[in-house]
Every structure is written in C-alpha cells, then in structure tokens.
Amino acid sequence: MIKTTAIAALAAAAALGLSACDVKKTQEGSVNMPKYDVKKTEDGHVTPPKYDVTGPDVKVGSKEETVKVPTVRTEEKKVDVPTVDVTTAKEKEQQGKK
C-alpha cells in the first residue's frame, strides 16, 4: 500500500513537473530552400530557432505523520509519507526578482 502511494505521488510529481516548464523562444528561425532547375542554382541555408527551457525545481522527500493503519484493532502509528515540493519556472523567476 505504501509503495503504491509513493509511486502514485512520484507519477503525479513527474506529470506536474513536465507541465510546469517555461519555454521562451530566444531566436527566430529561418529556412532558405535551395532553388533547383535542371541543376542547383543556389545553396540552401537553415537556421533553426533557439529556445531557453527552464524546468521546475522538484523536491521529493518524506516526513513522519500519524495515520490509522488496519490491524486486529485500529491504532495510530507513525509512518513516513512521501512529500513533493514543486517550484515552477515562473515562481523561480519571481523569486529571483525579489
């Protein structure tokens, strides 16, 4: 049960992490296609656009919590539960401005 919860938390963090990226185009791209007749009259040139991608900071850990676990009778036990802390690229950028 704990493994399933931990795997689910990590999968959720990964999905959130991928959606939290901030992508900025830093340069326009251009394509000059070569011109062909019977023979090539001009060489082509391709300049792809450049991007800066800032990914989020993801911190995964655990902390001790008291939870009810099923036994012959219900009692409280302290167990480690997963924690996830995600700082998106926009949040990191705002923190840098302060």
mmCIF file of C-alpha atoms in Angstrom:
data_model
loop_
_atom_site.group_PDB
_atom_site.id
_atom_site.type_symbol
_atom_site.label_atom_id
_atom_site.label_comp_id
_atom_site.label_asym_id
_atom_site.label_seq_id
_atom_site.Cartn_x
_atom_site.Cartn_y
_atom_site.Cartn_z
ATOM 1 C CA MET A 1 0.000 0.000 0.000
ATOM 2 C CA ILE A 2 2.787 2.426 0.885
ATOM 3 C CA LYS A 3 4.692 1.556 -2.307
ATOM 4 C CA THR A 4 1.566 2.188 -4.385
ATOM 5 C CA THR A 5 1.035 5.565 -2.713
ATOM 6 C CA ALA A 6 4.689 6.515 -3.208
ATOM 7 C CA ILE A 7 4.603 5.517 -6.888
ATOM 8 C CA ALA A 8 1.379 7.464 -7.428
ATOM 9 C CA ALA A 9 2.900 10.537 -5.757
ATOM 10 C CA LEU A 10 6.036 10.317 -7.904
ATOM 11 C CA ALA A 11 3.963 9.895 -11.087
ATOM 12 C CA ALA A 12 1.869 12.936 -10.164
ATOM 13 C CA ALA A 13 5.013 14.960 -9.451
ATOM 14 C CA ALA A 14 6.512 13.948 -12.794
ATOM 15 C CA ALA A 15 3.337 14.941 -14.653
ATOM 16 C CA LEU A 16 3.206 18.271 -12.813
ATOM 17 C CA GLY A 17 6.907 18.826 -13.434
ATOM 18 C CA LEU A 18 6.524 18.387 -17.179
ATOM 19 C CA SER A 19 3.590 20.791 -17.321
ATOM 20 C CA ALA A 20 5.386 23.398 -15.194
ATOM 21 C CA CYS A 21 8.177 24.152 -17.711
ATOM 22 C CA ASP A 22 8.528 27.685 -19.013
ATOM 23 C CA VAL A 23 9.722 27.850 -22.639
ATOM 24 C CA LYS A 24 10.905 31.111 -24.212
ATOM 25 C CA LYS A 25 11.931 31.471 -27.850
ATOM 26 C CA THR A 26 15.271 33.283 -27.864
ATOM 27 C CA GLN A 27 15.861 33.485 -31.615
ATOM 28 C CA GLU A 28 13.675 33.299 -34.702
ATOM 29 C CA GLY A 29 14.345 30.554 -37.224
ATOM 30 C CA SER A 30 14.544 30.822 -40.987
ATOM 31 C CA VAL A 31 14.730 28.450 -43.929
ATOM 32 C CA ASN A 32 16.042 29.340 -47.355
ATOM 33 C CA MET A 33 15.222 26.432 -49.615
ATOM 34 C CA PRO A 34 17.624 25.694 -52.443
ATOM 35 C CA LYS A 35 16.354 26.546 -55.906
ATOM 36 C CA TYR A 36 16.539 23.718 -58.425
ATOM 37 C CA ASP A 37 16.211 23.855 -62.142
ATOM 38 C CA VAL A 38 17.895 21.125 -64.088
ATOM 39 C CA LYS A 39 20.906 21.857 -61.899
ATOM 40 C CA LYS A 40 21.152 23.506 -58.499
ATOM 41 C CA THR A 41 21.480 27.263 -58.875
ATOM 42 C CA GLU A 42 21.642 28.249 -55.195
ATOM 43 C CA ASP A 43 22.644 26.588 -51.933
ATOM 44 C CA GLY A 44 20.097 26.453 -49.144
ATOM 45 C CA HIS A 45 20.602 27.622 -45.578
ATOM 46 C CA VAL A 46 18.641 26.571 -42.483
ATOM 47 C CA THR A 47 18.747 28.378 -39.134
ATOM 48 C CA PRO A 48 16.543 26.674 -36.531
ATOM 49 C CA PRO A 49 15.038 28.771 -33.721
ATOM 50 C CA LYS A 50 16.708 28.686 -30.311
ATOM 51 C CA TYR A 51 14.824 28.140 -27.064
ATOM 52 C CA ASP A 52 15.709 28.536 -23.395
ATOM 53 C CA VAL A 53 13.809 25.970 -21.326
ATOM 54 C CA THR A 54 13.638 26.438 -17.578
ATOM 55 C CA GLY A 55 12.364 23.360 -15.775
ATOM 56 C CA PRO A 56 10.811 23.366 -12.311
ATOM 57 C CA ASP A 57 12.608 22.501 -9.081
ATOM 58 C CA VAL A 58 11.080 19.311 -7.675
ATOM 59 C CA LYS A 59 11.951 18.169 -4.192
ATOM 60 C CA VAL A 60 10.763 14.714 -3.161
ATOM 61 C CA GLY A 61 11.197 13.506 0.381
ATOM 62 C CA SER A 62 9.285 12.074 3.270
ATOM 63 C CA LYS A 63 8.032 13.254 6.621
ATOM 64 C CA GLU A 64 6.677 11.403 9.599
ATOM 65 C CA GLU A 65 2.897 11.505 10.004
ATOM 66 C CA THR A 66 0.490 9.735 12.314
ATOM 67 C CA VAL A 67 -2.036 7.686 10.367
ATOM 68 C CA LYS A 68 -4.551 4.990 11.194
ATOM 69 C CA VAL A 69 -3.499 1.597 9.891
ATOM 70 C CA PRO A 70 -5.665 -1.510 9.920
ATOM 71 C CA THR A 71 -4.641 -4.197 12.409
ATOM 72 C CA VAL A 72 -6.684 -6.535 14.549
ATOM 73 C CA ARG A 73 -7.846 -3.277 16.069
ATOM 74 C CA THR A 74 -7.316 0.254 14.785
ATOM 75 C CA GLU A 75 -4.410 2.135 16.274
ATOM 76 C CA GLU A 76 -2.267 5.062 15.280
ATOM 77 C CA LYS A 77 1.297 4.518 14.078
ATOM 78 C CA LYS A 78 3.929 6.927 12.851
ATOM 79 C CA VAL A 79 4.969 6.185 9.279
ATOM 80 C CA ASP A 80 6.951 8.085 6.622
ATOM 81 C CA VAL A 81 4.712 9.506 3.895
ATOM 82 C CA PRO A 82 6.008 10.978 0.607
ATOM 83 C CA THR A 83 6.266 14.744 0.144
ATOM 84 C CA VAL A 84 6.659 16.668 -3.104
ATOM 85 C CA ASP A 85 7.595 20.354 -3.406
ATOM 86 C CA VAL A 86 7.475 21.854 -6.909
ATOM 87 C CA THR A 87 8.692 25.357 -7.751
ATOM 88 C CA THR A 88 7.633 26.286 -11.290
ATOM 89 C CA ALA A 89 9.887 28.236 -13.621
ATOM 90 C CA LYS A 90 7.676 31.317 -13.232
ATOM 91 C CA GLU A 91 7.889 31.096 -9.428
ATOM 92 C CA LYS A 92 11.682 30.758 -9.631
ATOM 93 C CA GLU A 93 11.805 33.790 -11.922
ATOM 94 C CA GLN A 94 9.669 35.823 -9.488
ATOM 95 C CA GLN A 95 11.854 34.784 -6.542
ATOM 96 C CA GLY A 96 14.915 35.953 -8.461
ATOM 97 C CA LYS A 97 13.366 39.425 -8.922
ATOM 98 C CA LYS A 98 12.855 39.915 -5.165
#
